[in-house]
Every structure is written in C-alpha cells, then in structure tokens.
Amino acid sequence: MMTEEIARPAGTIDYEARDGRAYITLNNPSKKNAMTDAMWDALMEAYDRAEADDDVRVIVLTGAGTDFCTGHDMAEVGNQYGPTTIDAKGRPRRPSQRARLRYDKKYVARFERIFTCLTPTIALVRGYCLGGGLYLAEACDLVIASDTAKMGHPEQKLGLSGAAYFDAWEMLTLGIRKARELLLMADVWNAQEAFAAGLINKLVSDDELTAKGEEWAERIARLPRDGITIGKSATLLAMNALGVNTQFAYGPVYHALASNMRWEEDEVNFFKQKRDKGVTAANKEREARYVVKDGDA
C-alpha cells in the first residue's frame, strides 16, 4: 500500500497500513522532526485512523531521517497562547491563564491519546528524542532504540525546572531519584544511559533498528485482536490504580503556571532572547547558561 501524507505546512505525518501494522512517520527531518501544532493535529488523526482500522493490531511510530523527534518546533514556542494584545488604556496585555490552560489541556491530551490508545505502539528511536519527542516515546508501549539515540528533557532549562507531563510515569519507571535527575539536570542521555535507566526496552545497532521493529511488530500482530485490546484496557486500569494517569490532569495546570513565571534580572529568559535574537542564538545562550566550569561553584 502506498504511504500517504496527512499533509500540513512545515512537515507531514506519513501513514501506511499493511500486514496488521500501521506505520506512522514524523516527517520534518530538516528540523530533526520538530513538531508544529499542525503536525500534532495530524498525528492525532493518524492515531484515530489506526485505532479505527480493525486490521491494524500494532502501530510503529518513527521519525524520518536520522532523528526521532526534538519536541515542539521552537519557532512556535512562546507564541502558542496567542499574541500580546493592547487593552483600552493602551497597556500590553499578555494571554490570560484561561487561554494558557485551554491550549495546554489540548496539548497534553495529545500524549494521553497515544498513551491510552487501545492499539499498542512500538516507538523506533534513533538520534535525538527530546522534550515532547521523549514524551511521545514514553507514551508508547514499547521503545526500541538504536545506539545513536540521545534522550532527555533539555526544555527544562526554559523555566520548567523539574516538572514534566510524564512525571508519574518517569518516577514509576526510573525511580524517583533518577526521574528527578532527568528533569533537574536536564542532561541529554546517550543510548546506553537511557537503556540502563529504563527509558528503552531494547537497544540495537542503528542498522538493526528497522528489522528489530519488524520482528516485534510481527509478534504482536500474531496475537488475537480482542486479546490485544482487552490487554491494553486492563493495563490502563492498572496504571490508573497506580495513579499514573493523574499526570494528564496536573500537566496543563503546571505548564500554564510555568509559562507565565516572572524572570529576574540575573536569569536567562529564553523567550525574550528568542524575540530579540532569534531561536538559534537564544538556544546557544540557554545552553551556555548551564555549563558549569571549574571554579564556578
């Protein structure tokens, strides 16, 4: 079957269904598969389509090119809540907490959609898997990664500083200490570090990634359809009993608050730097801020 594009500006979500699988590919390789809002919406359409297809027993999620996904397109970050407006007295008026909560609720619901999909998902990860890209991998049932994988939450340096949409899942999976390290240090772990911590199920060489994904997908596709759905439903009930699903309720609230925080004079405000100097320069200043050299402490 021909691969179809769920077309959107600045990147696409490619969809192909065959042999009991749905292949969903994040296709924006020039930006390391960074996701625009339009791409997120298209991804949800792809998941709806796969779940509605009775012949699809497993979803394979991957990124085009050499990377999985670097999260939300930074060109859109900071503008997603709408523009600053001018009130009747001529004063600038930032987007309200109401507007922030509405957007963040929709944004978090996208990860919840994948997490609760009744069709199991295998993520095939190579290269960068960061921020929202890591949330995508965490939302999947299984992760197979190549030895080129680099996983982490560098977006914590934007001001979030230790909280994530998948906090509960990360604490359960990594243990509280490693989960706190992942977020507070905001380091990018190499493939071996991510595998040792528990972010990855199977680690293979880069040239083996596709074949291993096909092997695991085939093993799932041979299971009975009802069994797959009942098993995933029972898993979600168990997750709910453990309290994991609460992360999708608190996620929008914490993010709306964090995106409206006050920046002090001695702090690096990425959003101000992005406005004044552009995304690339702002990213460089952000990263330089957190490089600790001998004698700094």
Short mmCIF file of N, CA, C and O in Angstrom, two decimals, residues 1-133:
data_model
loop_
_atom_site.label_atom_id
_atom_site.label_comp_id
_atom_site.label_asym_id
_atom_site.label_seq_id
_atom_site.Cartn_x
_atom_site.Cartn_y
_atom_site.Cartn_z
N MET A 1 0.84 -1.19 0.00
CA MET A 1 0.00 0.00 0.00
C MET A 1 0.88 1.24 0.00
O MET A 1 1.89 1.29 0.70
N MET A 2 0.50 2.23 -0.76
CA MET A 2 1.29 3.46 -0.85
C MET A 2 1.22 4.24 0.46
O MET A 2 0.17 4.32 1.10
N THR A 3 2.36 4.80 0.83
CA THR A 3 2.40 5.65 2.02
C THR A 3 1.65 6.95 1.72
O THR A 3 1.86 7.56 0.67
N GLU A 4 0.79 7.36 2.62
CA GLU A 4 0.03 8.59 2.45
C GLU A 4 0.54 9.65 3.40
O GLU A 4 0.95 9.35 4.52
N GLU A 5 0.48 10.89 2.96
CA GLU A 5 0.83 12.01 3.80
C GLU A 5 -0.43 12.68 4.31
O GLU A 5 -1.33 12.97 3.53
N ILE A 6 -0.50 12.86 5.61
CA ILE A 6 -1.55 13.71 6.17
C ILE A 6 -0.94 15.11 6.15
O ILE A 6 -0.22 15.52 7.05
N ALA A 7 -1.16 15.80 5.03
CA ALA A 7 -0.37 16.98 4.68
C ALA A 7 -0.66 18.18 5.57
O ALA A 7 -1.80 18.45 5.92
N ARG A 8 0.39 18.84 5.95
CA ARG A 8 0.32 20.08 6.71
C ARG A 8 1.51 20.93 6.31
O ARG A 8 2.53 20.40 5.85
N PRO A 9 1.46 22.25 6.49
CA PRO A 9 2.65 23.07 6.21
C PRO A 9 3.79 22.68 7.15
O PRO A 9 3.57 22.24 8.27
N ALA A 10 5.03 22.87 6.69
CA ALA A 10 6.22 22.68 7.53
C ALA A 10 6.24 21.30 8.19
O ALA A 10 6.26 21.18 9.41
N GLY A 11 6.23 20.27 7.39
CA GLY A 11 6.30 18.92 7.93
C GLY A 11 5.01 18.16 7.72
O GLY A 11 3.92 18.75 7.61
N THR A 12 5.12 16.84 7.66
CA THR A 12 3.95 15.99 7.47
C THR A 12 3.99 14.83 8.44
O THR A 12 5.02 14.54 9.06
N ILE A 13 2.87 14.18 8.57
CA ILE A 13 2.76 12.89 9.26
C ILE A 13 2.42 11.87 8.19
O ILE A 13 1.37 11.96 7.56
N ASP A 14 3.31 10.93 7.95
CA ASP A 14 3.10 9.92 6.91
C ASP A 14 2.45 8.69 7.52
O ASP A 14 2.80 8.27 8.63
N TYR A 15 1.52 8.10 6.77
CA TYR A 15 0.75 6.96 7.28
C TYR A 15 0.71 5.85 6.23
O TYR A 15 0.44 6.09 5.07
N GLU A 16 0.97 4.64 6.68
CA GLU A 16 0.85 3.46 5.84
C GLU A 16 0.35 2.30 6.67
O GLU A 16 0.85 2.06 7.78
N ALA A 17 -0.65 1.57 6.17
CA ALA A 17 -1.18 0.40 6.88
C ALA A 17 -1.00 -0.83 6.00
O ALA A 17 -1.40 -0.85 4.83
N ARG A 18 -0.38 -1.87 6.57
CA ARG A 18 -0.20 -3.14 5.85
C ARG A 18 0.21 -4.23 6.84
O ARG A 18 0.81 -3.95 7.87
N ASP A 19 -0.18 -5.44 6.53
CA ASP A 19 0.26 -6.62 7.28
C ASP A 19 -0.01 -6.50 8.78
O ASP A 19 0.81 -6.92 9.61
N GLY A 20 -1.16 -5.93 9.13
CA GLY A 20 -1.53 -5.83 10.54
C GLY A 20 -0.87 -4.69 11.29
O GLY A 20 -1.04 -4.57 12.50
N ARG A 21 -0.09 -3.87 10.57
CA ARG A 21 0.59 -2.74 11.22
C ARG A 21 0.12 -1.42 10.62
O ARG A 21 -0.23 -1.35 9.44
N ALA A 22 0.21 -0.38 11.40
CA ALA A 22 0.13 1.00 10.89
C ALA A 22 1.48 1.64 11.14
O ALA A 22 1.96 1.65 12.28
N TYR A 23 2.09 2.15 10.09
CA TYR A 23 3.38 2.84 10.21
C TYR A 23 3.11 4.34 10.19
O TYR A 23 2.59 4.88 9.21
N ILE A 24 3.45 5.00 11.28
CA ILE A 24 3.27 6.45 11.39
C ILE A 24 4.65 7.08 11.49
O ILE A 24 5.43 6.75 12.39
N THR A 25 4.95 7.98 10.56
CA THR A 25 6.28 8.59 10.50
C THR A 25 6.19 10.09 10.66
O THR A 25 5.44 10.76 9.93
N LEU A 26 6.94 10.62 11.62
CA LEU A 26 7.07 12.07 11.80
C LEU A 26 8.04 12.55 10.73
O LEU A 26 9.19 12.11 10.70
N ASN A 27 7.59 13.43 9.86
CA ASN A 27 8.39 13.76 8.68
C ASN A 27 8.66 15.26 8.59
O ASN A 27 7.94 16.01 7.93
N ASN A 28 9.68 15.68 9.30
CA ASN A 28 10.17 17.06 9.23
C ASN A 28 11.68 17.03 9.49
O ASN A 28 12.19 17.67 10.41
N PRO A 29 12.42 16.24 8.68
CA PRO A 29 13.83 15.95 9.01
C PRO A 29 14.74 17.16 9.01
O PRO A 29 15.77 17.15 9.69
N SER A 30 14.41 18.22 8.27
CA SER A 30 15.27 19.40 8.25
C SER A 30 15.31 20.08 9.62
O SER A 30 16.24 20.83 9.92
N LYS A 31 14.29 19.81 10.45
CA LYS A 31 14.25 20.33 11.82
C LYS A 31 14.30 19.20 12.83
O LYS A 31 13.79 19.31 13.95
N LYS A 32 14.92 18.08 12.44
CA LYS A 32 15.05 16.91 13.32
C LYS A 32 13.68 16.44 13.82
O LYS A 32 13.51 16.01 14.95
N ASN A 33 12.69 16.54 12.92
CA ASN A 33 11.32 16.12 13.18
C ASN A 33 10.67 16.88 14.34
O ASN A 33 9.83 16.33 15.07
N ALA A 34 11.06 18.14 14.52
CA ALA A 34 10.34 19.01 15.45
C ALA A 34 8.90 19.13 14.98
O ALA A 34 8.62 19.20 13.79
N MET A 35 7.98 19.17 15.94
CA MET A 35 6.55 19.11 15.64
C MET A 35 5.89 20.49 15.73
O MET A 35 5.96 21.15 16.76
N THR A 36 5.24 20.88 14.64
CA THR A 36 4.39 22.07 14.69
C THR A 36 3.03 21.68 15.26
O THR A 36 2.69 20.49 15.34
N ASP A 37 2.23 22.68 15.62
CA ASP A 37 0.88 22.38 16.09
C ASP A 37 0.10 21.61 15.03
O ASP A 37 -0.67 20.69 15.35
N ALA A 38 0.27 21.99 13.77
CA ALA A 38 -0.44 21.30 12.69
C ALA A 38 -0.02 19.84 12.60
O ALA A 38 -0.85 18.96 12.35
N MET A 39 1.26 19.57 12.83
CA MET A 39 1.73 18.17 12.80
C MET A 39 1.15 17.39 13.97
O MET A 39 0.79 16.21 13.82
N TRP A 40 1.07 18.02 15.14
CA TRP A 40 0.46 17.33 16.29
C TRP A 40 -0.98 16.94 15.96
O TRP A 40 -1.42 15.82 16.27
N ASP A 41 -1.73 17.86 15.36
CA ASP A 41 -3.11 17.55 14.99
C ASP A 41 -3.17 16.41 13.99
O ASP A 41 -4.03 15.51 14.08
N ALA A 42 -2.25 16.42 13.02
CA ALA A 42 -2.21 15.35 12.03
C ALA A 42 -1.85 14.02 12.67
O ALA A 42 -2.34 12.96 12.26
N LEU A 43 -0.99 14.05 13.68
CA LEU A 43 -0.62 12.82 14.38
C LEU A 43 -1.84 12.22 15.07
O LEU A 43 -2.02 11.00 15.09
N MET A 44 -2.67 13.08 15.66
CA MET A 44 -3.89 12.58 16.29
C MET A 44 -4.82 11.94 15.26
O MET A 44 -5.46 10.90 15.52
N GLU A 45 -4.90 12.53 14.08
CA GLU A 45 -5.71 11.95 13.01
C GLU A 45 -5.18 10.56 12.63
O GLU A 45 -5.96 9.63 12.39
N ALA A 46 -3.87 10.44 12.59
CA ALA A 46 -3.27 9.15 12.24
C ALA A 46 -3.60 8.10 13.30
O ALA A 46 -3.90 6.93 12.96
N TYR A 47 -3.54 8.48 14.57
CA TYR A 47 -3.87 7.52 15.63
C TYR A 47 -5.35 7.13 15.59
O TYR A 47 -5.70 5.96 15.79
N ASP A 48 -6.21 8.09 15.33
CA ASP A 48 -7.64 7.77 15.19
C ASP A 48 -7.86 6.78 14.05
O ASP A 48 -8.64 5.83 14.16
N ARG A 49 -7.15 7.02 12.97
CA ARG A 49 -7.29 6.16 11.80
C ARG A 49 -6.80 4.75 12.09
O ARG A 49 -7.44 3.75 11.71
N ALA A 50 -5.66 4.63 12.75
CA ALA A 50 -5.12 3.32 13.06
C ALA A 50 -6.01 2.55 14.02
O ALA A 50 -6.27 1.35 13.83
N GLU A 51 -6.51 3.23 15.04
CA GLU A 51 -7.34 2.55 16.03
C GLU A 51 -8.68 2.11 15.44
O GLU A 51 -9.26 1.12 15.88
N ALA A 52 -9.17 2.85 14.44
CA ALA A 52 -10.45 2.51 13.83
C ALA A 52 -10.33 1.38 12.81
O ALA A 52 -11.34 0.80 12.41
N ASP A 53 -9.11 1.05 12.40
CA ASP A 53 -8.89 0.02 11.40
C ASP A 53 -8.76 -1.33 12.10
O ASP A 53 -7.78 -1.61 12.79
N ASP A 54 -9.74 -2.21 11.89
CA ASP A 54 -9.76 -3.50 12.60
C ASP A 54 -8.63 -4.41 12.18
O ASP A 54 -8.30 -5.37 12.88
N ASP A 55 -8.02 -4.13 11.03
CA ASP A 55 -6.90 -4.95 10.58
C ASP A 55 -5.57 -4.53 11.19
O ASP A 55 -4.56 -5.24 11.04
N VAL A 56 -5.53 -3.37 11.85
CA VAL A 56 -4.30 -2.88 12.46
C VAL A 56 -4.22 -3.39 13.89
O VAL A 56 -5.07 -3.07 14.72
N ARG A 57 -3.20 -4.19 14.19
CA ARG A 57 -3.02 -4.73 15.54
C ARG A 57 -1.86 -4.09 16.29
O ARG A 57 -1.71 -4.26 17.49
N VAL A 58 -1.01 -3.34 15.58
CA VAL A 58 0.12 -2.69 16.22
C VAL A 58 0.50 -1.46 15.40
O VAL A 58 0.37 -1.45 14.18
N ILE A 59 0.94 -0.40 16.09
CA ILE A 59 1.39 0.83 15.45
C ILE A 59 2.90 0.93 15.62
O ILE A 59 3.42 0.70 16.71
N VAL A 60 3.58 1.28 14.55
CA VAL A 60 5.03 1.52 14.58
C VAL A 60 5.24 3.02 14.36
O VAL A 60 4.92 3.54 13.29
N LEU A 61 5.77 3.69 15.37
CA LEU A 61 5.98 5.14 15.31
C LEU A 61 7.46 5.43 15.16
O LEU A 61 8.28 4.94 15.95
N THR A 62 7.81 6.23 14.16
CA THR A 62 9.22 6.53 13.93
C THR A 62 9.36 7.92 13.33
O THR A 62 8.36 8.58 13.02
N GLY A 63 10.61 8.37 13.18
CA GLY A 63 10.88 9.67 12.58
C GLY A 63 11.65 9.50 11.29
O GLY A 63 12.47 8.60 11.15
N ALA A 64 11.42 10.40 10.35
CA ALA A 64 12.15 10.37 9.09
C ALA A 64 13.58 10.84 9.30
O ALA A 64 13.86 11.68 10.15
N GLY A 65 14.50 10.26 8.52
CA GLY A 65 15.89 10.70 8.60
C GLY A 65 16.63 10.11 9.78
O GLY A 65 16.40 8.96 10.16
N THR A 66 17.48 10.91 10.40
CA THR A 66 18.40 10.39 11.42
C THR A 66 17.96 10.66 12.84
O THR A 66 18.69 10.33 13.78
N ASP A 67 16.77 11.24 13.03
CA ASP A 67 16.31 11.56 14.38
C ASP A 67 14.85 11.14 14.56
O ASP A 67 14.08 11.07 13.59
N PHE A 68 14.50 10.91 15.82
CA PHE A 68 13.11 10.57 16.15
C PHE A 68 12.28 11.84 16.22
O PHE A 68 11.41 12.09 15.37
N CYS A 69 12.55 12.70 17.20
CA CYS A 69 11.78 13.93 17.34
C CYS A 69 12.43 14.80 18.41
O CYS A 69 12.79 14.31 19.48
N THR A 70 12.56 16.09 18.12
CA THR A 70 13.13 17.03 19.09
C THR A 70 12.06 17.86 19.79
O THR A 70 12.35 18.93 20.33
N GLY A 71 10.82 17.36 19.78
CA GLY A 71 9.76 18.05 20.51
C GLY A 71 9.06 19.09 19.66
O GLY A 71 9.00 19.00 18.44
N HIS A 72 8.53 20.10 20.34
CA HIS A 72 7.76 21.12 19.64
C HIS A 72 8.71 22.05 18.89
O HIS A 72 9.77 22.41 19.38
N ASP A 73 8.31 22.45 17.70
CA ASP A 73 9.10 23.39 16.90
C ASP A 73 9.32 24.68 17.69
O ASP A 73 8.36 25.36 18.06
N MET A 74 10.58 24.99 17.96
CA MET A 74 10.89 26.15 18.80
C MET A 74 10.44 27.46 18.19
O MET A 74 10.29 28.47 18.88
N ALA A 75 10.22 27.48 16.88
CA ALA A 75 9.72 28.70 16.25
C ALA A 75 8.32 29.04 16.73
O ALA A 75 7.91 30.20 16.70
N GLU A 76 7.58 28.02 17.19
CA GLU A 76 6.22 28.25 17.68
C GLU A 76 6.17 28.43 19.20
O GLU A 76 5.20 29.00 19.72
N VAL A 77 7.18 27.94 19.90
CA VAL A 77 7.17 28.01 21.36
C VAL A 77 7.24 29.46 21.81
O VAL A 77 8.06 30.24 21.34
N GLY A 78 6.34 29.82 22.73
CA GLY A 78 6.26 31.18 23.20
C GLY A 78 5.16 31.97 22.53
O GLY A 78 4.73 33.02 23.03
N ASN A 79 4.68 31.46 21.38
CA ASN A 79 3.62 32.14 20.65
C ASN A 79 2.31 31.35 20.65
O ASN A 79 1.31 31.81 20.11
N GLN A 80 2.34 30.16 21.24
CA GLN A 80 1.20 29.26 21.10
C GLN A 80 -0.06 29.74 21.82
O GLN A 80 -1.15 29.30 21.51
N TYR A 81 0.10 30.63 22.80
CA TYR A 81 -1.07 31.10 23.53
C TYR A 81 -1.75 32.30 22.88
O TYR A 81 -2.76 32.78 23.36
N GLY A 82 -1.18 32.77 21.79
CA GLY A 82 -1.73 33.95 21.12
C GLY A 82 -0.88 35.17 21.41
O GLY A 82 -0.05 35.17 22.32
N PRO A 83 -1.07 36.24 20.65
CA PRO A 83 -0.23 37.43 20.79
C PRO A 83 -0.59 38.27 22.02
O PRO A 83 -1.70 38.18 22.55
N THR A 84 0.39 39.06 22.45
CA THR A 84 0.10 40.08 23.47
C THR A 84 -0.79 41.14 22.84
O THR A 84 -0.52 41.60 21.73
N THR A 85 -1.85 41.50 23.52
CA THR A 85 -2.79 42.50 23.00
C THR A 85 -2.64 43.80 23.77
O THR A 85 -1.93 43.88 24.77
N ILE A 86 -3.33 44.82 23.31
CA ILE A 86 -3.33 46.13 23.97
C ILE A 86 -4.71 46.39 24.53
O ILE A 86 -5.73 46.26 23.82
N ASP A 87 -4.78 46.74 25.83
CA ASP A 87 -6.08 46.99 26.44
C ASP A 87 -6.57 48.40 26.12
O ASP A 87 -5.92 49.17 25.40
N ALA A 88 -7.74 48.76 26.67
CA ALA A 88 -8.39 50.04 26.36
C ALA A 88 -7.55 51.24 26.79
O ALA A 88 -7.71 52.34 26.25
N LYS A 89 -6.64 51.03 27.72
CA LYS A 89 -5.79 52.13 28.19
C LYS A 89 -4.42 52.13 27.52
O LYS A 89 -3.51 52.86 27.94
N GLY A 90 -4.28 51.30 26.49
CA GLY A 90 -3.03 51.28 25.75
C GLY A 90 -1.92 50.47 26.39
O GLY A 90 -0.76 50.59 25.99
N ARG A 91 -2.24 49.64 27.35
CA ARG A 91 -1.23 48.84 28.05
C ARG A 91 -1.16 47.44 27.44
O ARG A 91 -2.19 46.88 27.06
N PRO A 92 0.05 46.86 27.37
CA PRO A 92 0.16 45.48 26.86
C PRO A 92 -0.53 44.49 27.79
O PRO A 92 -0.46 44.62 29.02
N ARG A 93 -1.20 43.56 27.20
CA ARG A 93 -1.93 42.55 27.98
C ARG A 93 -1.55 41.16 27.48
O ARG A 93 -1.85 40.80 26.35
N ARG A 94 -0.88 40.40 28.33
CA ARG A 94 -0.44 39.06 27.96
C ARG A 94 -1.62 38.10 27.95
O ARG A 94 -2.65 38.35 28.57
N PRO A 95 -1.45 36.96 27.25
CA PRO A 95 -2.53 35.95 27.27
C PRO A 95 -2.86 35.54 28.70
O PRO A 95 -1.99 35.40 29.56
N SER A 96 -4.13 35.34 28.96
CA SER A 96 -4.60 35.01 30.30
C SER A 96 -4.26 33.58 30.68
O SER A 96 -3.91 32.75 29.83
N GLN A 97 -4.37 33.27 31.97
CA GLN A 97 -4.21 31.89 32.42
C GLN A 97 -5.29 31.01 31.81
O GLN A 97 -5.07 29.82 31.56
N ARG A 98 -6.46 31.59 31.55
CA ARG A 98 -7.54 30.81 30.93
C ARG A 98 -7.11 30.34 29.54
O ARG A 98 -7.30 29.18 29.17
N ALA A 99 -6.52 31.26 28.77
CA ALA A 99 -6.07 30.90 27.42
C ALA A 99 -4.95 29.86 27.49
O ALA A 99 -4.89 28.93 26.68
N ARG A 100 -4.05 30.03 28.46
CA ARG A 100 -2.96 29.09 28.61
C ARG A 100 -3.47 27.70 28.96
O ARG A 100 -3.02 26.68 28.42
N LEU A 101 -4.41 27.62 29.88
CA LEU A 101 -4.96 26.33 30.29
C LEU A 101 -5.69 25.65 29.14
O LEU A 101 -5.60 24.42 28.98
N ARG A 102 -6.43 26.42 28.35
CA ARG A 102 -7.13 25.82 27.22
C ARG A 102 -6.16 25.18 26.24
O ARG A 102 -6.35 24.05 25.79
N TYR A 103 -5.09 25.91 25.93
CA TYR A 103 -4.11 25.37 24.99
C TYR A 103 -3.39 24.17 25.60
O TYR A 103 -3.23 23.13 24.94
N ASP A 104 -2.93 24.30 26.83
CA ASP A 104 -2.15 23.22 27.45
C ASP A 104 -2.98 21.97 27.66
O ASP A 104 -2.46 20.85 27.58
N LYS A 105 -4.27 22.14 27.91
CA LYS A 105 -5.13 20.96 28.05
C LYS A 105 -5.18 20.19 26.74
O LYS A 105 -5.09 18.95 26.72
N LYS A 106 -5.29 20.91 25.63
CA LYS A 106 -5.30 20.25 24.32
C LYS A 106 -3.95 19.61 24.03
O LYS A 106 -3.88 18.49 23.51
N TYR A 107 -2.88 20.30 24.40
CA TYR A 107 -1.54 19.79 24.12
C TYR A 107 -1.27 18.49 24.88
O TYR A 107 -0.80 17.51 24.30
N VAL A 108 -1.57 18.47 26.17
CA VAL A 108 -1.33 17.28 26.98
C VAL A 108 -2.23 16.13 26.53
O VAL A 108 -1.84 14.96 26.58
N ALA A 109 -3.45 16.46 26.08
CA ALA A 109 -4.37 15.42 25.63
C ALA A 109 -3.80 14.62 24.46
O ALA A 109 -4.17 13.46 24.25
N ARG A 110 -2.89 15.22 23.70
CA ARG A 110 -2.27 14.51 22.58
C ARG A 110 -1.42 13.35 23.08
O ARG A 110 -1.45 12.25 22.50
N PHE A 111 -0.66 13.57 24.12
CA PHE A 111 0.16 12.49 24.68
C PHE A 111 -0.73 11.44 25.36
O PHE A 111 -0.47 10.24 25.28
N GLU A 112 -1.78 11.92 26.02
CA GLU A 112 -2.72 10.98 26.64
C GLU A 112 -3.39 10.11 25.58
O GLU A 112 -3.63 8.91 25.81
N ARG A 113 -3.67 10.69 24.41
CA ARG A 113 -4.30 9.93 23.32
C ARG A 113 -3.42 8.74 22.92
O ARG A 113 -3.92 7.63 22.70
N ILE A 114 -2.12 8.96 22.81
CA ILE A 114 -1.21 7.88 22.44
C ILE A 114 -1.06 6.88 23.59
O ILE A 114 -1.09 5.67 23.39
N PHE A 115 -0.94 7.39 24.80
CA PHE A 115 -0.78 6.55 25.99
C PHE A 115 -1.97 5.61 26.17
O PHE A 115 -1.81 4.46 26.59
N THR A 116 -3.17 6.10 25.86
CA THR A 116 -4.40 5.31 26.09
C THR A 116 -4.90 4.62 24.84
O THR A 116 -5.97 3.99 24.87
N CYS A 117 -4.16 4.72 23.74
CA CYS A 117 -4.59 4.05 22.50
C CYS A 117 -4.72 2.55 22.75
O CYS A 117 -3.83 1.92 23.32
N LEU A 118 -5.81 1.97 22.31
CA LEU A 118 -6.04 0.54 22.53
C LEU A 118 -5.25 -0.34 21.56
O LEU A 118 -5.23 -1.56 21.71
N THR A 119 -4.62 0.28 20.58
CA THR A 119 -3.71 -0.43 19.70
C THR A 119 -2.29 -0.17 20.19
O THR A 119 -1.86 0.99 20.25
N PRO A 120 -1.55 -1.19 20.57
CA PRO A 120 -0.20 -0.97 21.11
C PRO A 120 0.71 -0.25 20.11
O PRO A 120 0.60 -0.45 18.90
N THR A 121 1.61 0.57 20.65
CA THR A 121 2.56 1.30 19.81
C THR A 121 3.99 0.91 20.17
O THR A 121 4.36 0.85 21.34
N ILE A 122 4.79 0.66 19.13
CA ILE A 122 6.23 0.48 19.27
C ILE A 122 6.90 1.73 18.70
O ILE A 122 6.68 2.08 17.54
N ALA A 123 7.71 2.40 19.50
CA ALA A 123 8.48 3.53 19.01
C ALA A 123 9.86 3.05 18.60
O ALA A 123 10.53 2.34 19.36
N LEU A 124 10.28 3.41 17.41
CA LEU A 124 11.63 3.12 16.93
C LEU A 124 12.42 4.42 16.98
O LEU A 124 12.13 5.36 16.23
N VAL A 125 13.39 4.49 17.88
CA VAL A 125 14.08 5.74 18.17
C VAL A 125 15.52 5.69 17.71
O VAL A 125 16.27 4.79 18.08
N ARG A 126 15.89 6.66 16.91
CA ARG A 126 17.30 6.88 16.57
C ARG A 126 17.57 8.38 16.70
O ARG A 126 16.67 9.21 16.57
N GLY A 127 18.80 8.74 16.97
CA GLY A 127 19.15 10.15 17.06
C GLY A 127 18.44 10.84 18.22
O GLY A 127 18.16 10.24 19.26
N TYR A 128 18.14 12.12 18.00
CA TYR A 128 17.56 12.91 19.09
C TYR A 128 16.12 12.55 19.38
O TYR A 128 15.29 12.41 18.47
N CYS A 129 15.83 12.40 20.67
CA CYS A 129 14.48 12.13 21.18
C CYS A 129 14.35 13.01 22.42
O CYS A 129 14.65 12.58 23.55
N LEU A 130 13.90 14.25 22.23
CA LEU A 130 13.99 15.27 23.27
C LEU A 130 12.65 15.92 23.54
O LEU A 130 11.81 16.05 22.64
N GLY A 131 12.47 16.39 24.77
CA GLY A 131 11.29 17.17 25.12
C GLY A 131 10.01 16.44 24.78
O GLY A 131 9.75 15.32 25.23
N GLY A 132 9.18 17.09 23.94
CA GLY A 132 7.94 16.45 23.51
C GLY A 132 8.18 15.17 22.75
O GLY A 132 7.33 14.27 22.73
N GLY A 133 9.35 15.04 22.12
CA GLY A 133 9.70 13.79 21.46
C GLY A 133 9.89 12.66 22.46
O GLY A 133 9.47 11.52 22.22
#
